[in-house]
Coordinates of C-alpha atoms in Angstrom, one line a residue:
M13 CA -62.8 59.6 70.8
A14 CA -64.0 59.0 67.2
A15 CA -60.5 59.8 65.9
V16 CA -59.1 57.1 68.3
R17 CA -61.7 54.5 67.1
S18 CA -60.8 55.3 63.5
S19 CA -57.1 54.9 64.2
D20 CA -57.7 51.6 66.0
A21 CA -59.9 50.4 63.1
Y22 CA -57.1 51.2 60.6
A23 CA -54.5 49.5 62.8
S24 CA -56.6 46.4 63.2
G25 CA -57.2 46.1 59.4
G26 CA -59.6 48.8 58.3
P27 CA -61.0 49.1 54.8
L28 CA -58.2 51.4 53.6
R29 CA -55.4 49.1 54.9
R30 CA -57.1 46.0 53.5
T31 CA -57.4 47.6 50.1
G32 CA -53.7 48.6 50.3
R33 CA -52.7 45.0 51.1
A34 CA -54.8 43.7 48.3
V35 CA -53.3 46.1 45.8
G36 CA -49.8 45.1 47.0
R37 CA -50.5 41.4 46.7
A38 CA -51.8 42.0 43.2
L39 CA -48.7 43.9 42.2
R40 CA -46.4 41.3 43.8
L41 CA -48.3 38.3 42.4
P42 CA -46.6 38.0 39.0
F43 CA -43.1 38.1 40.6
T44 CA -43.8 35.9 43.6
A45 CA -45.6 33.3 41.4
S46 CA -42.7 33.3 38.9
A47 CA -40.2 32.9 41.8
R48 CA -42.2 30.0 43.3
G49 CA -42.5 28.4 39.9
I50 CA -38.7 28.7 39.3
R51 CA -37.9 27.4 42.7
K52 CA -40.3 24.5 42.3
A53 CA -38.7 23.5 39.0
T54 CA -35.1 23.9 40.2
H55 CA -35.7 22.0 43.5
A56 CA -37.7 19.1 42.0
H57 CA -36.8 15.4 42.4
G58 CA -34.6 15.9 45.4
A59 CA -32.5 18.7 44.0
G60 CA -33.6 21.0 46.7
E61 CA -32.6 18.7 49.5
S62 CA -29.2 17.8 48.0
G63 CA -28.3 21.4 47.1
L64 CA -28.3 20.9 43.4
G65 CA -31.2 23.3 43.1
K66 CA -29.1 26.2 44.5
L67 CA -26.3 25.3 42.0
I68 CA -28.8 25.4 39.2
E69 CA -29.9 28.9 40.3
L70 CA -26.3 30.0 40.6
H71 CA -25.5 28.9 37.1
A72 CA -28.6 30.7 35.8
V73 CA -27.2 33.9 37.4
N74 CA -23.8 33.2 35.9
G75 CA -25.3 32.8 32.4
A76 CA -27.3 36.1 32.7
G77 CA -24.2 38.0 33.9
D78 CA -22.0 36.6 31.1
V79 CA -24.5 37.5 28.4
M80 CA -24.7 41.1 29.7
I81 CA -20.9 41.5 29.3
T82 CA -21.0 39.7 25.9
V83 CA -23.5 42.2 24.6
A84 CA -21.5 45.2 25.8
L85 CA -18.2 43.8 24.3
A86 CA -19.9 42.8 21.0
S87 CA -21.4 46.3 20.5
T88 CA -18.0 47.9 21.1
V89 CA -15.6 45.5 19.4
F90 CA -17.8 44.2 16.6
F91 CA -20.9 46.1 15.7
S92 CA -19.8 49.7 16.1
V93 CA -17.2 49.8 13.4
P94 CA -16.9 48.7 9.7
T95 CA -16.1 45.1 8.9
D96 CA -12.4 45.5 8.1
E97 CA -11.8 47.5 11.3
A98 CA -13.9 45.0 13.3
R99 CA -11.7 42.1 12.1
G100 CA -8.7 44.0 13.4
R101 CA -10.4 44.7 16.7
V102 CA -11.5 41.1 17.1
A103 CA -8.0 39.9 16.1
L104 CA -6.6 42.2 18.8
Y105 CA -9.2 40.9 21.2
L106 CA -8.0 37.3 20.5
A107 CA -4.4 38.3 20.8
V108 CA -4.8 40.1 24.1
T109 CA -7.4 37.8 25.7
M110 CA -7.5 34.4 24.1
A111 CA -3.8 33.9 23.5
P112 CA -2.9 34.5 27.2
F113 CA -5.8 32.4 28.2
T114 CA -4.4 29.4 26.3
L115 CA -1.4 29.7 28.7
L116 CA -3.5 30.3 31.8
A117 CA -6.2 27.6 31.1
P118 CA -3.9 24.6 31.9
V119 CA -3.2 26.2 35.3
I120 CA -6.8 26.8 36.3
G121 CA -7.6 23.1 36.9
P122 CA -4.5 22.3 39.0
L123 CA -4.8 25.6 40.9
L124 CA -8.4 24.9 41.8
D125 CA -7.4 21.4 42.9
R126 CA -5.4 23.0 45.7
L127 CA -8.6 24.6 47.0
P128 CA -10.8 21.6 47.7
H129 CA -12.1 23.2 50.9
G130 CA -12.8 26.6 49.2
R131 CA -15.0 25.9 46.2
R132 CA -17.8 28.1 47.4
A133 CA -15.3 30.9 48.0
A134 CA -13.7 30.3 44.6
M135 CA -17.1 30.6 42.8
A136 CA -17.9 33.7 44.8
A137 CA -14.5 35.2 43.9
A138 CA -15.1 34.5 40.2
M139 CA -18.4 36.4 40.5
L140 CA -16.9 39.3 42.4
T141 CA -14.0 39.5 40.0
R142 CA -16.4 39.9 37.1
A143 CA -18.5 42.4 39.0
V144 CA -15.5 44.6 39.6
L145 CA -14.2 44.2 36.0
A146 CA -17.6 45.1 34.6
I147 CA -17.4 48.5 36.3
A148 CA -13.8 48.9 35.1
M149 CA -14.9 48.3 31.5
S150 CA -17.7 50.8 31.7
T151 CA -15.5 53.6 30.6
A152 CA -13.5 51.6 28.0
V153 CA -16.6 50.6 26.1
I154 CA -17.2 54.2 25.3
T155 CA -13.6 55.2 24.4
G156 CA -12.7 51.8 22.9
G157 CA -9.3 52.1 24.6
L158 CA -6.8 49.3 25.0
E159 CA -7.6 48.9 28.7
L160 CA -10.8 47.1 27.6
Y161 CA -8.8 44.0 26.5
P162 CA -7.0 43.2 29.7
A163 CA -10.2 43.6 31.6
A164 CA -11.9 41.3 29.1
L165 CA -9.1 38.7 29.7
G166 CA -9.9 38.9 33.4
V167 CA -13.6 38.3 32.8
L168 CA -12.8 35.4 30.5
V169 CA -10.5 33.7 33.1
A170 CA -12.9 34.3 35.9
S171 CA -15.7 32.8 33.8
K172 CA -13.8 29.7 32.9
A173 CA -12.6 29.3 36.5
Y174 CA -16.2 29.3 37.6
G175 CA -17.1 26.7 35.0
V176 CA -14.3 24.4 36.1
V177 CA -15.3 24.6 39.8
R178 CA -19.0 24.2 38.8
S179 CA -18.2 21.0 36.9
A180 CA -16.2 19.7 39.9
V181 CA -19.1 20.5 42.3
V182 CA -21.9 18.8 40.5
P183 CA -21.0 15.2 41.5
R184 CA -21.1 16.2 45.2
L185 CA -24.7 17.5 44.9
L186 CA -26.4 14.6 43.1
P187 CA -29.8 13.7 44.7
P188 CA -30.4 9.9 45.2
R189 CA -31.0 7.9 42.0
F190 CA -30.0 11.0 40.0
S191 CA -27.6 10.5 37.2
L192 CA -24.8 13.0 36.4
V193 CA -26.0 13.5 32.9
R194 CA -29.4 14.4 34.2
A195 CA -28.0 16.8 36.7
N196 CA -25.8 18.5 34.2
S197 CA -28.8 18.8 31.8
R198 CA -30.7 20.7 34.4
V199 CA -27.8 23.0 35.2
T200 CA -27.1 23.7 31.5
L201 CA -30.7 24.3 30.7
A202 CA -30.9 26.8 33.5
G203 CA -28.0 28.7 32.0
L204 CA -29.4 28.6 28.5
L205 CA -32.8 29.9 29.7
A206 CA -31.2 32.7 31.7
T207 CA -29.1 33.7 28.8
G208 CA -32.2 33.8 26.6
V209 CA -34.0 36.0 29.1
A210 CA -31.1 38.3 29.8
A211 CA -30.0 38.9 26.2
P212 CA -32.9 41.1 25.2
I213 CA -32.7 42.9 28.6
A214 CA -29.0 43.6 27.9
A215 CA -29.9 44.9 24.4
G216 CA -32.5 47.2 25.9
L217 CA -30.0 48.5 28.5
H218 CA -27.5 49.1 25.6
L219 CA -30.1 51.3 23.9
I220 CA -30.2 53.4 27.0
G221 CA -26.4 53.6 27.0
P222 CA -23.4 51.5 26.2
R223 CA -22.6 51.2 29.9
G224 CA -26.0 49.8 30.8
P225 CA -25.3 46.1 30.2
L226 CA -22.1 46.4 32.3
Y227 CA -23.9 47.9 35.2
G228 CA -26.5 45.2 34.9
A229 CA -23.8 42.5 34.9
C230 CA -22.2 44.0 38.0
V231 CA -25.5 43.8 39.9
I232 CA -26.1 40.2 38.7
F233 CA -22.6 39.0 39.7
L234 CA -22.8 40.6 43.1
G235 CA -26.0 38.6 43.7
G236 CA -24.2 35.5 42.4
A237 CA -21.4 36.0 44.9
V238 CA -23.9 36.0 47.7
L239 CA -25.7 33.0 46.3
A240 CA -22.5 31.0 46.0
F241 CA -22.2 30.9 49.8
T242 CA -25.7 29.5 50.2
L243 CA -24.5 26.2 48.6
P244 CA -24.3 23.3 51.2
P245 CA -21.0 22.6 53.0
T246 CA -20.7 19.4 51.0
V247 CA -19.4 21.5 48.1
D248 CA -16.2 22.2 50.2
S249 CA -15.6 18.6 51.2
A250 CA -12.6 16.9 49.8
K251 CA -13.1 13.6 51.5
G252 CA -11.8 10.7 49.4
E253 CA -10.5 12.8 46.6
R254 CA -7.3 12.4 44.7
K255 CA -5.9 14.2 41.6
A256 CA -6.1 12.9 38.1
R257 CA -3.9 13.7 35.1
L258 CA -4.4 13.7 31.4
V259 CA -1.2 11.7 30.7
T260 CA 0.1 8.3 31.7
V261 CA 2.7 8.3 34.5
D262 CA 6.2 7.2 33.3
H263 CA 7.7 4.8 35.7
G264 CA 11.1 4.8 34.0
R265 CA 13.8 2.2 34.2
N266 CA 14.6 2.9 37.8
G267 CA 11.1 2.2 38.8
R268 CA 10.5 5.7 40.2
N269 CA 7.2 7.5 39.5
N270 CA 5.1 10.3 40.9
G271 CA 3.0 7.9 43.0
T272 CA 2.9 7.4 46.7
D273 CA 4.5 4.6 48.8
R274 CA 2.4 1.8 50.3
N275 CA 3.1 -1.5 52.0
D276 CA 2.7 -4.7 50.1
R277 CA 1.5 -8.0 51.6
N278 CA 5.0 -8.8 52.9
G279 CA 5.3 -5.4 54.6
R280 CA 7.8 -4.1 52.0
R281 CA 7.4 -0.6 50.6
E282 CA 6.3 -0.3 47.0
K283 CA 5.2 2.5 44.8
E284 CA 1.5 3.0 44.2
R285 CA 0.8 4.2 40.7
R286 CA -1.0 7.5 40.9
P287 CA -4.3 7.3 39.1
T288 CA -4.5 9.0 35.6
L289 CA -7.4 9.4 33.2
R290 CA -5.8 6.7 31.0
T291 CA -5.7 4.3 33.9
V292 CA -9.5 4.7 34.5
G293 CA -10.7 3.8 31.0
P294 CA -10.0 4.7 27.4
A295 CA -13.6 5.8 26.9
V296 CA -12.8 9.0 28.8
L297 CA -9.9 10.0 26.6
H298 CA -11.8 9.1 23.4
G299 CA -14.8 11.1 24.6
L300 CA -12.6 14.0 25.3
Q301 CA -11.1 13.9 21.9
A302 CA -14.5 13.9 20.3
N303 CA -15.8 16.7 22.5
A304 CA -12.7 18.7 21.7
S305 CA -13.6 18.5 18.0
H306 CA -17.1 19.8 18.8
R307 CA -15.6 22.7 20.8
L308 CA -13.2 23.5 18.0
L309 CA -16.2 23.6 15.6
S310 CA -18.2 25.8 18.0
G311 CA -15.4 28.4 18.4
F312 CA -14.7 28.3 14.6
L313 CA -18.4 28.9 13.7
T314 CA -18.8 31.7 16.3
F315 CA -16.0 33.9 14.8
F316 CA -16.1 32.8 11.2
L317 CA -19.9 33.2 10.7
A318 CA -19.9 36.5 12.7
F319 CA -17.8 38.1 10.0
L320 CA -19.1 36.2 7.1
L321 CA -22.7 37.0 7.7
R322 CA -21.9 40.6 8.4
E323 CA -20.2 41.0 5.0
H324 CA -22.5 38.5 3.2
P325 CA -25.8 38.3 5.1
I326 CA -28.5 35.8 4.3
A327 CA -30.5 36.7 1.2
G328 CA -33.2 39.3 1.9
Q329 CA -31.9 40.0 5.5
N330 CA -29.5 42.4 7.0
A331 CA -26.4 41.5 9.0
A332 CA -28.1 41.8 12.4
I333 CA -31.0 39.6 11.5
S334 CA -28.7 37.0 9.8
L335 CA -26.6 36.8 12.9
G336 CA -29.7 36.5 15.0
I337 CA -31.0 33.6 12.9
V338 CA -27.9 31.5 13.2
G339 CA -27.6 32.5 16.9
V340 CA -31.2 31.4 17.7
A341 CA -30.6 28.2 15.7
A342 CA -27.4 27.4 17.7
G343 CA -29.1 28.1 21.0
G344 CA -32.2 26.1 20.1
G345 CA -30.1 23.1 19.0
N346 CA -28.1 23.4 22.3
A347 CA -31.3 23.4 24.4
L348 CA -32.8 20.5 22.4
G349 CA -29.6 18.5 22.9
T350 CA -29.6 19.2 26.6
A351 CA -33.2 18.1 26.9
V352 CA -32.6 14.9 24.9
G353 CA -29.6 14.1 27.0
A354 CA -31.8 14.2 30.1
W355 CA -34.3 12.0 28.5
L356 CA -31.8 9.4 27.3
K357 CA -30.4 9.0 30.9
A358 CA -26.9 8.2 29.6
R359 CA -27.8 5.1 27.7
G360 CA -24.8 4.0 25.6
P361 CA -22.8 7.2 26.1
E362 CA -19.9 6.1 23.8
L363 CA -22.3 5.3 21.0
I364 CA -24.0 8.7 21.5
I365 CA -20.7 10.6 21.3
A366 CA -19.6 8.7 18.2
T367 CA -23.0 9.2 16.5
M368 CA -23.1 13.0 17.3
L369 CA -19.6 13.4 15.8
G370 CA -20.7 11.6 12.7
I371 CA -23.9 13.7 12.3
A372 CA -22.0 16.9 12.8
L373 CA -19.4 15.9 10.2
F374 CA -22.1 14.9 7.7
T375 CA -23.9 18.2 8.1
T376 CA -20.7 20.2 7.8
V377 CA -19.8 18.4 4.5
L378 CA -23.3 19.1 3.3
A379 CA -23.0 22.7 4.2
A380 CA -19.8 23.0 2.2
L381 CA -21.5 21.4 -0.8
L382 CA -24.8 23.3 -0.6
F383 CA -23.5 26.5 1.0
G384 CA -26.2 29.0 1.7
G385 CA -28.1 30.8 4.4
V386 CA -30.5 27.9 5.2
M387 CA -27.6 25.5 5.5
M388 CA -25.8 27.8 7.8
A389 CA -28.8 27.9 10.2
V390 CA -29.1 24.1 9.9
L391 CA -25.4 23.6 10.6
C392 CA -25.5 25.9 13.7
A393 CA -28.5 24.0 15.0
V394 CA -26.9 20.6 14.5
A395 CA -23.6 21.8 15.9
G396 CA -25.4 23.1 19.1
F397 CA -27.4 19.9 19.4
S398 CA -24.5 17.5 18.9
Q399 CA -22.1 19.5 21.2
A400 CA -24.6 19.5 24.0
L401 CA -25.5 15.9 23.8
S402 CA -21.9 14.8 23.3
K403 CA -20.8 16.8 26.4
L404 CA -23.6 15.3 28.5
S405 CA -22.6 11.8 27.4
L406 CA -18.9 12.6 28.2
D407 CA -20.1 13.5 31.7
A408 CA -21.8 10.2 32.0
V409 CA -18.6 8.4 30.9
I410 CA -16.6 10.2 33.6
Q411 CA -19.2 9.4 36.2
R412 CA -19.1 5.7 35.3
D413 CA -15.4 5.1 34.6
V414 CA -13.7 7.5 36.9
P415 CA -13.6 6.5 40.6
E416 CA -15.0 8.9 43.2
E417 CA -11.6 9.7 44.6
V418 CA -10.4 11.2 41.3
R419 CA -13.6 12.3 39.6
T420 CA -13.6 15.9 40.8
S421 CA -10.1 16.4 39.4
A422 CA -11.0 14.7 36.2
F423 CA -13.9 17.1 35.6
A424 CA -11.7 20.1 36.3
R425 CA -9.0 19.0 33.7
S426 CA -11.5 17.9 31.1
E427 CA -13.4 21.2 31.2
T428 CA -10.1 23.1 30.9
L429 CA -9.1 21.1 27.8
L430 CA -12.5 21.7 26.1
Q431 CA -12.3 25.4 26.8
M432 CA -8.9 25.6 25.3
S433 CA -10.2 23.8 22.2
W434 CA -12.9 26.5 21.8
V435 CA -10.1 29.1 21.8
V436 CA -8.2 27.3 19.1
G437 CA -11.3 27.0 16.9
G438 CA -12.0 30.7 17.4
A439 CA -8.5 31.6 16.3
I440 CA -8.8 29.6 13.1
G441 CA -12.2 31.2 12.4
I442 CA -10.8 34.8 12.6
A443 CA -7.7 34.0 10.5
L444 CA -9.6 32.5 7.5
P445 CA -10.7 34.6 4.5
L446 CA -14.5 35.2 4.3
N447 CA -15.2 32.4 1.8
G448 CA -18.1 30.3 2.9
V449 CA -17.2 27.1 1.0
L450 CA -13.6 27.3 2.2
G451 CA -14.7 27.9 5.8
M452 CA -17.1 24.9 5.7
G453 CA -14.4 22.8 4.2
V454 CA -12.0 23.7 7.1
A455 CA -14.8 22.9 9.6
A456 CA -15.4 19.5 8.0
G457 CA -11.6 18.9 8.2
I458 CA -11.7 19.6 11.9
L459 CA -14.5 17.2 12.5
A460 CA -13.0 14.6 10.2
L461 CA -9.7 14.6 12.2
G462 CA -11.7 14.2 15.4
A463 CA -13.6 11.3 14.0
L464 CA -10.5 9.7 12.8
V465 CA -8.9 9.9 16.2
A466 CA -11.9 9.1 18.5
V467 CA -14.7 7.2 16.8
R468 CA -13.0 3.9 16.4
G469 CA -11.9 3.9 20.0
L470 CA -15.4 4.9 21.2
L471 CA -17.1 2.1 19.2
T472 CA -14.6 -0.5 20.4
T473 CA -15.1 0.6 24.0
A474 CA -18.9 0.5 23.6
R475 CA -18.7 -3.1 22.3
R476 CA -16.4 -4.3 25.0
G477 CA -18.1 -2.5 27.8
S478 CA -16.7 -0.4 30.6
P479 CA -13.7 -1.9 32.4
H480 CA -14.7 -0.3 35.7
P481 CA -11.1 -0.2 36.9
R482 CA -10.3 0.0 40.6
V483 CA -7.9 2.6 41.8
A484 CA -5.9 1.4 44.8

């Protein structure tokens, strides 16, 4: 009878069980409190109700997975061999992954336009693809075999496809009275924070074994695939959408075009001009030109400084610390630019884009004249800041000038163009000799060309105001 009473006391919450529950709560508290804090931050100001909060979390997962693969590839392709051999390996990486990507990138946007009802599935597929390819690369990172490069190409394409779909999805998840620039700021910050947290974890996994970061990436991407399907059904809605192009439609002498027929007031059939990015405001094209210059600079600095600082590190530091300094500077500048973009709330986006391009150009010229370790860190910080703020301002211009019916397609195509620009900049960076002054001169030339093409148009558009065109 006593044994029965003891059992009943335990079942009803005896001292031993209460102690066990208390210990369990104490152990779970740091994790549950962190999870609640993250959920509260991502779902604030209506983002939870609209579904934007879940997209923010999905993008954080995407950033964490990407940095895991980046650490694994960098240790194999770049850090594990002497500089001369590393340049050859990275050149091979560019040839096998980046060169085909320049051909595939223009197809990504139009292809995804054909899947307006499957955006959640497309993002999940991009996650699953990278999960599978991470496992496929786990053997190649040890042997350094050529099979690593096609797998890396697949990871790159899947990552960029996710980025295009994510950009197209954001406008459909905006909470009430929530600007696109603010929404993209939150999404971008989440990715940056997740990258910052996952990078040292990936480095720790690599110390255990070169396959560690890839196994970690696989787990993260599998979780991301599940999370993609938790986005609201609005993501898959294509109501009111039409496709946008980056070129003006040529009507020709015979009056034919690629538009659709419609009836005029007299009942006669006439051709409707298919909307293009040029028909919805020059600010969009000028903003794209300026942002393409920023992306060119970003790709150039990524590859050029990676080799330059490995061969000629910052005075008093080794190569790893030198790369870490410029990496932290670039990441900090990017985060600051994103935060400032949210604070500005898209005031005068054309003026912001032009100003950022001018600041980046001035800093690059200064870095060429006063070349040194400090100036490299300053340049990377300014490049990250100006690129982030300029991209957020471009998003605001697209939101303002591109009608809802073509906005999703415009985001897909603009994102593809910017990603291609980064590829071109990276190719220039790997091809140049390791001469700092020469490299900074080339970087200044890239930005000067962008300023020559875009700044005048941006300032003119800012003075005249947005045309707010109507697409029939």
